[in-house]
PDB file of C-alpha atoms in Angstrom:
ATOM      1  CA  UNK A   1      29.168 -25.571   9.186  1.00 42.00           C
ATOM      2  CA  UNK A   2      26.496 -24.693  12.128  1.00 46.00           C
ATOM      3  CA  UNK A   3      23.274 -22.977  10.823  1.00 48.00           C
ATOM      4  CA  UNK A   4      23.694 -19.704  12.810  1.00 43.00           C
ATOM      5  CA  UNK A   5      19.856 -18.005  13.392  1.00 49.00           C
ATOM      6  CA  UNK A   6      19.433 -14.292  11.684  1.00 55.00           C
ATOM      7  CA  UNK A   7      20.577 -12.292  14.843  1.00 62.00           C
ATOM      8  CA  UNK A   8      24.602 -12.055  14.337  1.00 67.00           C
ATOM      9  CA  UNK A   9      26.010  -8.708  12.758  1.00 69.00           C
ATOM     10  CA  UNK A  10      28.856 -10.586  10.809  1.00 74.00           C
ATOM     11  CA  UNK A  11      29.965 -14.144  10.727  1.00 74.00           C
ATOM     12  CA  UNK A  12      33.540 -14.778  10.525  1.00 77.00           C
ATOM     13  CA  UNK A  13      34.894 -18.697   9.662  1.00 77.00           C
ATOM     14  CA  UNK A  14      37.726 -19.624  11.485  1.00 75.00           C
ATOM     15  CA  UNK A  15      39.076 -23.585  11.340  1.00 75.00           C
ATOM     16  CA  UNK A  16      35.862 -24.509   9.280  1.00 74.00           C
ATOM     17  CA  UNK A  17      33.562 -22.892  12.103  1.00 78.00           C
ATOM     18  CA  UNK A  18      31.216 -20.081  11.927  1.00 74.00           C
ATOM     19  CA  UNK A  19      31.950 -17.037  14.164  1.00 76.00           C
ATOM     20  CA  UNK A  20      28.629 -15.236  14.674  1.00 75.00           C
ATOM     21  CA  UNK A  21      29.544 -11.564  16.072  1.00 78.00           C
ATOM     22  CA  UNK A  22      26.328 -10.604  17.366  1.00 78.00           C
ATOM     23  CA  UNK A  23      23.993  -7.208  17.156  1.00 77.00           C
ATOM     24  CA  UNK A  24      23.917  -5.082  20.526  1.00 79.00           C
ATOM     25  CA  UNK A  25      21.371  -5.734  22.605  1.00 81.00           C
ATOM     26  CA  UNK A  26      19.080  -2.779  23.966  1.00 79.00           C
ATOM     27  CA  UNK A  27      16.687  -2.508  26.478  1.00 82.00           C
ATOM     28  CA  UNK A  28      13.690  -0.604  26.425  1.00 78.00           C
ATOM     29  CA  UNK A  29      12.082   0.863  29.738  1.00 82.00           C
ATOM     30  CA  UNK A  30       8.699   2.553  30.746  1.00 78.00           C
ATOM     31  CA  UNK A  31       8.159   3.929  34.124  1.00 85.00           C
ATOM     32  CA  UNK A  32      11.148   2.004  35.398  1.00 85.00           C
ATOM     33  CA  UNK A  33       9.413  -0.770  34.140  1.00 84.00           C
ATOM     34  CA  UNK A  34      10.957  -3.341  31.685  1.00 81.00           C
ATOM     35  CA  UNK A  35       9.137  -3.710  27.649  1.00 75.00           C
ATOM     36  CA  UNK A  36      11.405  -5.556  25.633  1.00 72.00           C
ATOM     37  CA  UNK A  37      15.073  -6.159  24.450  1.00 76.00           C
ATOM     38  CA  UNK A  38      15.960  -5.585  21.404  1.00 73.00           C
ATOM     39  CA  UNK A  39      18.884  -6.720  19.057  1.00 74.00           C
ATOM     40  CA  UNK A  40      19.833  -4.802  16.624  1.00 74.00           C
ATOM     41  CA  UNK A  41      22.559  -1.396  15.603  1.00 77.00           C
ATOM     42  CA  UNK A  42      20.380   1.128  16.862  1.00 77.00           C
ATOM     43  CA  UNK A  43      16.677   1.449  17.938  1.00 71.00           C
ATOM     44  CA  UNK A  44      13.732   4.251  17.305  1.00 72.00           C
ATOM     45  CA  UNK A  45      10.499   4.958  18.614  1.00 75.00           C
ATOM     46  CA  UNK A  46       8.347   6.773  16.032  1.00 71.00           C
ATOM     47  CA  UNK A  47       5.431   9.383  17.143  1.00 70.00           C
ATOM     48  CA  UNK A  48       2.847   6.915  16.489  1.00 63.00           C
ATOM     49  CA  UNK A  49       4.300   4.197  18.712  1.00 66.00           C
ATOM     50  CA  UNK A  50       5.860   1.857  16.274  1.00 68.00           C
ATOM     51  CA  UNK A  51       9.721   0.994  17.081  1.00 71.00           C
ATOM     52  CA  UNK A  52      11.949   1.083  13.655  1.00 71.00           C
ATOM     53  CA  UNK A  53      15.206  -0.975  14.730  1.00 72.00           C
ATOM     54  CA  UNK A  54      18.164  -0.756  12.431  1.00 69.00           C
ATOM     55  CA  UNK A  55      20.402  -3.739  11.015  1.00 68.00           C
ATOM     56  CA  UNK A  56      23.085  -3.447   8.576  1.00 66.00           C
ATOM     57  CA  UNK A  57      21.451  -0.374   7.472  1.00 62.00           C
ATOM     58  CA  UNK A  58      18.328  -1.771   6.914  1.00 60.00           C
ATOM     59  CA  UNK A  59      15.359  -0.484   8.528  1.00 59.00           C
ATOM     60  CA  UNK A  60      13.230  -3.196  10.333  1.00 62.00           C
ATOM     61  CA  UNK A  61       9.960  -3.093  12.533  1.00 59.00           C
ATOM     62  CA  UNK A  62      10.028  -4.059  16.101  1.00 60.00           C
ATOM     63  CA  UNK A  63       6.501  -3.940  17.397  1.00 57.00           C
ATOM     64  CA  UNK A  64       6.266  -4.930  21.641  1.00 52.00           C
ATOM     65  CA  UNK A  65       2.761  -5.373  21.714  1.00 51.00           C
ATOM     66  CA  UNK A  66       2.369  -8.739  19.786  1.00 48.00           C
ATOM     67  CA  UNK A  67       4.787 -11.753  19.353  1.00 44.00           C
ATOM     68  CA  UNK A  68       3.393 -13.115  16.394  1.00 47.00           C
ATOM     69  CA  UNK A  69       4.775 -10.766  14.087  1.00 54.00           C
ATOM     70  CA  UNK A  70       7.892 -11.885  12.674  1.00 61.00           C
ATOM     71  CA  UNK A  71       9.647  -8.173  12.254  1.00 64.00           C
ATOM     72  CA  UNK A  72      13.500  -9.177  11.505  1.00 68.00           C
ATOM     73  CA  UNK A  73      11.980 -10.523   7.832  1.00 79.00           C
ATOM     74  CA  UNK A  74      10.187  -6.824   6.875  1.00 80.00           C
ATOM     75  CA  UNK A  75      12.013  -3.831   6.387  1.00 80.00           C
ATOM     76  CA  UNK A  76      10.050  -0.967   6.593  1.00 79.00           C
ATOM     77  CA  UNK A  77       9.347   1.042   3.730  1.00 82.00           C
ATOM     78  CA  UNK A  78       6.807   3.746   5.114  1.00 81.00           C
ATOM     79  CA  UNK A  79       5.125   4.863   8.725  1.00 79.00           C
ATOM     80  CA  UNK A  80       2.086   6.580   8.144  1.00 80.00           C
ATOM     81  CA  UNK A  81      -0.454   7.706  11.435  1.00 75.00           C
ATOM     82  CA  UNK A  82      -0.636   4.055  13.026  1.00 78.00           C
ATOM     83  CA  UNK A  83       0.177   1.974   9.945  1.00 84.00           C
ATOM     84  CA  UNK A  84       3.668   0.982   8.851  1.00 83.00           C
ATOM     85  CA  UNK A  85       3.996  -0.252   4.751  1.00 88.00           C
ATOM     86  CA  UNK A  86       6.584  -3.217   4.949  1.00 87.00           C
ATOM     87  CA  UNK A  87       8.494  -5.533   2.316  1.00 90.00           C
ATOM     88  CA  UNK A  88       9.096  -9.027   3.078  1.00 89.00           C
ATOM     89  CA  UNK A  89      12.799  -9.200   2.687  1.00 84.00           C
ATOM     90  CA  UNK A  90      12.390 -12.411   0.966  1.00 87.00           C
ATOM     91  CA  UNK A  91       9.349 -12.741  -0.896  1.00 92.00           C
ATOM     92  CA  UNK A  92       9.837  -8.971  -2.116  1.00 93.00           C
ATOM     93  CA  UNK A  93       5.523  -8.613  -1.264  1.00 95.00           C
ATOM     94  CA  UNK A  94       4.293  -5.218   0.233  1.00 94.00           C
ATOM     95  CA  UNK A  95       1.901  -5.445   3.410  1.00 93.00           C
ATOM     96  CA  UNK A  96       0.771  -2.658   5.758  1.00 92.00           C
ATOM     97  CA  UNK A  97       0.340  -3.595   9.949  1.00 86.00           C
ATOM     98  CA  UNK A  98      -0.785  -1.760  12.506  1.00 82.00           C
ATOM     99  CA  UNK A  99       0.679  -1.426  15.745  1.00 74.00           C
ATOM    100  CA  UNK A 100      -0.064  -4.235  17.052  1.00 75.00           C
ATOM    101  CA  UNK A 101       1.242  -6.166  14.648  1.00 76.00           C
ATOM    102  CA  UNK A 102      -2.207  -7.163  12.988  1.00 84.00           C
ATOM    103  CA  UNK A 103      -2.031  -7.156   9.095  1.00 89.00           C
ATOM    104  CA  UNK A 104      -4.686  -4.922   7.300  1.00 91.00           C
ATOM    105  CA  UNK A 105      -3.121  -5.583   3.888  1.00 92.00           C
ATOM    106  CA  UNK A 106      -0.735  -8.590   2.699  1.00 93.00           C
ATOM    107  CA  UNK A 107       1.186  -9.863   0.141  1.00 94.00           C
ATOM    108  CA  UNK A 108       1.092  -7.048  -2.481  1.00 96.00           C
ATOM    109  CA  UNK A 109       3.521  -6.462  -5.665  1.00 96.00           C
ATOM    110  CA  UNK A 110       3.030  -2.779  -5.212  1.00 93.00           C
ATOM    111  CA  UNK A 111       1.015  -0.605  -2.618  1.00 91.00           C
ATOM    112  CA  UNK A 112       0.379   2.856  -2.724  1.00 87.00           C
ATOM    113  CA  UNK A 113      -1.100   5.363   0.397  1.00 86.00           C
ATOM    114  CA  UNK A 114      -3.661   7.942  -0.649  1.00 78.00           C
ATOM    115  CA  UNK A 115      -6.587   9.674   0.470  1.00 70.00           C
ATOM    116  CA  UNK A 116      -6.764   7.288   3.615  1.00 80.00           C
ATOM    117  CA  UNK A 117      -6.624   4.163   1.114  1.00 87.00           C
ATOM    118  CA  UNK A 118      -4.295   1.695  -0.020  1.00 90.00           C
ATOM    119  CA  UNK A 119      -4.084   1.623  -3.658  1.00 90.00           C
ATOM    120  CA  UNK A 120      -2.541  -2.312  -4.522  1.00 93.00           C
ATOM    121  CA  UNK A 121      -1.736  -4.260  -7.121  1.00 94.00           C
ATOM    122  CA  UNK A 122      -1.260  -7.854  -7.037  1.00 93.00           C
ATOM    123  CA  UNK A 123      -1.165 -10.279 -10.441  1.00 92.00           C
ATOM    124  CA  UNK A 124      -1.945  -7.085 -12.950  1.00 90.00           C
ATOM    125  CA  UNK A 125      -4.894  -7.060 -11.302  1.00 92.00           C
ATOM    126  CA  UNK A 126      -5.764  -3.527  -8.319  1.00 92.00           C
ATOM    127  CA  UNK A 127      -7.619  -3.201  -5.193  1.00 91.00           C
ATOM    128  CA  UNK A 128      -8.878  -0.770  -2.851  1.00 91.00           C
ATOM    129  CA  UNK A 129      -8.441  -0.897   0.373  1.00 92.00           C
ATOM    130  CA  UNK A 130      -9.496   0.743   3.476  1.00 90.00           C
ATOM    131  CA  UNK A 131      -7.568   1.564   6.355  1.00 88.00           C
ATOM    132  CA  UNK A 132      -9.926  -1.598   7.848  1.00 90.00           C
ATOM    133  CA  UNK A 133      -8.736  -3.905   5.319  1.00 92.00           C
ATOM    134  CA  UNK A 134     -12.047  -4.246   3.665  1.00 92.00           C
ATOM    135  CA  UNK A 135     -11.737  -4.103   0.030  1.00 91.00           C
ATOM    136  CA  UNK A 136     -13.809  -1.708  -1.358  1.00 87.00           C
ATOM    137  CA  UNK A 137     -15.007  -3.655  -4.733  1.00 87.00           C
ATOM    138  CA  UNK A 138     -15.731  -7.278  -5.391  1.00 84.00           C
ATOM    139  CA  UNK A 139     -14.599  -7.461  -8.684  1.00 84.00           C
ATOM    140  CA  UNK A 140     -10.980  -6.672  -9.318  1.00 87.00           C
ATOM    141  CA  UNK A 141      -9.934  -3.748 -11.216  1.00 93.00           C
ATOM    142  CA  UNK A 142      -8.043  -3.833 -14.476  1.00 94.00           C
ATOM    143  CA  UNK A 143      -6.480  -0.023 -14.137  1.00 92.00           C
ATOM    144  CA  UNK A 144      -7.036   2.536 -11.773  1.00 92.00           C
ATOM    145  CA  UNK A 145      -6.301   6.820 -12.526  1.00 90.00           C
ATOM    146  CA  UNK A 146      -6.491   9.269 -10.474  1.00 86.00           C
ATOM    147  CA  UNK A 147     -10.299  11.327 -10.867  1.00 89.00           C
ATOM    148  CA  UNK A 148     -11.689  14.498  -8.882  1.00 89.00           C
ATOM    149  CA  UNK A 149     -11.774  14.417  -4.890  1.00 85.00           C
ATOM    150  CA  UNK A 150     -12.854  11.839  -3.101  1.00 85.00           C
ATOM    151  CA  UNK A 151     -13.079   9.689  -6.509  1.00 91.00           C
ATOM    152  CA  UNK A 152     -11.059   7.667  -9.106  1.00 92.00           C
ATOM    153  CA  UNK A 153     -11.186   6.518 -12.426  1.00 95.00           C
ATOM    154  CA  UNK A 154     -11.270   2.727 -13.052  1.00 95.00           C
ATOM    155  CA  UNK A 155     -11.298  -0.284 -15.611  1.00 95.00           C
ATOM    156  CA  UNK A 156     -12.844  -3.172 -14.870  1.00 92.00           C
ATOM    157  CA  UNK A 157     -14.075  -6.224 -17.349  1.00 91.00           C
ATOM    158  CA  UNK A 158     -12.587  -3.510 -19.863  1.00 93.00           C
ATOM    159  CA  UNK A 159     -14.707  -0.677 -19.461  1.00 96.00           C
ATOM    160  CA  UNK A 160     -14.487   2.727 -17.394  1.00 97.00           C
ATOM    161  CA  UNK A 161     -16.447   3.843 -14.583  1.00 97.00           C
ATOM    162  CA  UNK A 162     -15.329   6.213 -11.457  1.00 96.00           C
ATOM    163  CA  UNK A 163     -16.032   4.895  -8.001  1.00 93.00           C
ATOM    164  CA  UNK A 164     -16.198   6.763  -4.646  1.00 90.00           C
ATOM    165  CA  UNK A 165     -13.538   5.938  -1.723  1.00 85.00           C
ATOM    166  CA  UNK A 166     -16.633   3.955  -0.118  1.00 83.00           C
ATOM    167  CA  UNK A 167     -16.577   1.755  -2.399  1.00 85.00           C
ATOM    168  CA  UNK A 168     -20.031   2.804  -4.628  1.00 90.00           C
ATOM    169  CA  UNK A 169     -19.913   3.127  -8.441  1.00 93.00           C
ATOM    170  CA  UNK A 170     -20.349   6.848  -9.360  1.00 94.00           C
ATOM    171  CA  UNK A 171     -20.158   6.712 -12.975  1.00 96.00           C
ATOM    172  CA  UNK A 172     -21.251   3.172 -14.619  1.00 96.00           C
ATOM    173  CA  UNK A 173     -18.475   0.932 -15.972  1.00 96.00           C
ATOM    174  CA  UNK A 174     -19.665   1.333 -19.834  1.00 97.00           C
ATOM    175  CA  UNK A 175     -17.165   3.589 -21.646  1.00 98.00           C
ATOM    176  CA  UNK A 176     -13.891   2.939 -23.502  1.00 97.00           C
ATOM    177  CA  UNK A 177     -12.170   5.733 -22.031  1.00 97.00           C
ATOM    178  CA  UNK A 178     -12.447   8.378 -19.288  1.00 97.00           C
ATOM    179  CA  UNK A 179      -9.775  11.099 -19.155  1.00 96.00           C
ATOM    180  CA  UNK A 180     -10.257  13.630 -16.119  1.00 95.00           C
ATOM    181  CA  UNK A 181      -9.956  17.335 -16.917  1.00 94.00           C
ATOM    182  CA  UNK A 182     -10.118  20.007 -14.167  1.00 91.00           C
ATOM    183  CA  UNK A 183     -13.664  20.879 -15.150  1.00 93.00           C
ATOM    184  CA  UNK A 184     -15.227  17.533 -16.832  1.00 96.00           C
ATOM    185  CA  UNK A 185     -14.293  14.276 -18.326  1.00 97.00           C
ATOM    186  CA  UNK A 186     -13.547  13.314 -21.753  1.00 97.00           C
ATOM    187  CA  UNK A 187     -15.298  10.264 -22.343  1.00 97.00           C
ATOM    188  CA  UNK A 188     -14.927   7.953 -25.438  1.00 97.00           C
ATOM    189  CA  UNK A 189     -18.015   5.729 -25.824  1.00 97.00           C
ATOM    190  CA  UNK A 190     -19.001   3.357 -28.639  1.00 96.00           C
ATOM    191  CA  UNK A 191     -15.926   4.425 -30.524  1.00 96.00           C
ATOM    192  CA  UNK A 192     -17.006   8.489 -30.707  1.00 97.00           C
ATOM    193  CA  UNK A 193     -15.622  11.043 -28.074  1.00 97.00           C
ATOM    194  CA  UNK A 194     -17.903  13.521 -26.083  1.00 97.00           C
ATOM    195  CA  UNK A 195     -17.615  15.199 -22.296  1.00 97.00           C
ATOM    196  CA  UNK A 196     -19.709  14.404 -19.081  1.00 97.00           C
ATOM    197  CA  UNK A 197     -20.019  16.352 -16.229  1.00 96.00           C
ATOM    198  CA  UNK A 198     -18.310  15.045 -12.868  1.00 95.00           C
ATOM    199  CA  UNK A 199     -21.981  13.638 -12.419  1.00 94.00           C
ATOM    200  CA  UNK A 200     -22.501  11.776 -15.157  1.00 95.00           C
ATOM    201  CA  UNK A 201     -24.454  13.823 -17.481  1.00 96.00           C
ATOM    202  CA  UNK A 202     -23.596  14.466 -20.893  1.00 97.00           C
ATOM    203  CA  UNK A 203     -22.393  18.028 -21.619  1.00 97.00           C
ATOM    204  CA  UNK A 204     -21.283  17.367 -24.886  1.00 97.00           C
ATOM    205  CA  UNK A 205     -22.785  13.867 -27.064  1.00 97.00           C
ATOM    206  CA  UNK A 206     -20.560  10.823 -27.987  1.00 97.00           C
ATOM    207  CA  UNK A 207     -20.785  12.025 -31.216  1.00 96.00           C
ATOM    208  CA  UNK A 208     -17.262  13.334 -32.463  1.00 96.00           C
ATOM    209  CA  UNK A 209     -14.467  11.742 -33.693  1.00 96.00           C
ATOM    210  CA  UNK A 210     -12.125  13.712 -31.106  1.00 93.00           C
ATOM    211  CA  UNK A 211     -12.890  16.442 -28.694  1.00 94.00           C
ATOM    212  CA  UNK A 212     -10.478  19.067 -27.412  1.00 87.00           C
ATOM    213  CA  UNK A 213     -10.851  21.560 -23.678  1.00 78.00           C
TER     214      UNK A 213
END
C-alpha cells in the first residue's frame, strides 16, 4: 500500500491501492496580490490575523507568515489577542504561538490563560508564564490557587507563599496553608491557624487550633 501524506479528505482502497480524495484547495488574496493556498474544508481569518482552517471538523492553524510551523499536526484549542493555545494532535501537549508562528510556550499537559499569563502544568509540577515566554519563578511550583488581584497563592518545596504576576514573592514561602478570603487569609503555620492581612501582617496570631470569618 503507498504511504499517502496527511492532505487527502478520505482514502478509498480499490484493487489493493489507496485512493486519496483530496481537501479543496483555497486561495487567499490581498490587494490582488497572491498569500498562500490552502488545503483544507473551509478556511477563516480571525480578528487578530491568525487563519483557523478546518479538516474533518477539526480546527487547525494556518499561519502565512512563517513556514516552519508545522500547523496540520495542532488543532487549535483557543485564540486569544495575538496568541493561539494549540494541542499537538499526536503528542496530546498544549503550546501557545504567536502569529508568526514563534512558540512562547511548549509542550504542556495542561495550560490555562489568565490575567495576561499562562498558568501550566507539566510533570505535576506548574509554571508561570508571561505572554514573553519568560517564566516567572526559577523554582517550580508544587500547587498554584487563585489569591487577590494581581496575585496567587502557591506551594513550592511544600510550603505557601503568594507571588505577584512579575514574578516577586509577596508573602514568604513558610506556611502550611494559605486559604484566601475576600478580606484576609487564613493561614495555618507551625500546625496552629491564625489570619494575615493581604500584606503579610498578622491580624490574628498562629495561635488557634482553627479559625473561622
Amino acid at each position: 500500500v503507498t504511504d499517502l501524506p496527511f492532505a487527502f479528505k478520505s482514502i478509498s482502497f480499490e484493487r489493493g491501492m489507496a485512493i486519496g480524495t483530496p481537501f479543496p484547495s483555497w486561495e487567499v488574496f490581498l490587494d490582488n496580490e497572491f498569500q498562500f493556498e490552502q488545503q483544507c474544508d473551509s478556511l477563516l481569518k480571525t480578528p487578530n490575523q491568525i487563519w483557523i482552517s478546518y479538516l474533518n471538523g477539526a480546527h487547525h492553524v494556518t499561519l502565512t507568515n512563517t513556514g516552519s510551523f508545522d500547523s496540520k499536526n495542532y488543532l487549535i484549542k483557543k485564540v486569544i489577542d495575538e496568541f493561539a493555545i494549540v494541542q499537538h494532535s499526536k503528542t496530546r501537549k498544549y503550546s501557545v504561538i504567536d502569529v508568526e508562528g514563534k512558540f512562547i510556550v511548549s509542550g504542556y499537559d495542561s495550560l490555562i490563560f489568565s490575567g495576561n499569563h499562562f498558568i501550566c502544568l507539566r510533570q505535576n509540577k506548574w509554571a508561570i508564564i508571561n505572554s514573553s515566554g519568560t517564566q516567572l519563578h526559577k523554582v517550580p511550583l508544587n500547587k498554584i490557587l487563585p489569591g487577590p488581584k494581581n496575585f496567587f497563592i502557591a506551594m513550592k518545596n511544600e510550603h505557601w507563599g503568594v507571588m505577584d504576576f512579575n514574578g516577586d514573592t509577596y508573602i514568604r514561602f513558610k506556611y502550611d496553608s494559605i486559604i484566601h478570603t475576600e478580606n484576609h487569609y487564613e493561614v495555618k503555620y507551625l500546625n496552629k491557624w491564625g489570619v494575615l492581612d493581604f500584606h503579610g501582617n498578622w491580624i490574628v496570631q498562629p495561635e488557634y487550633d482553627e479559625v473561622q470569618s
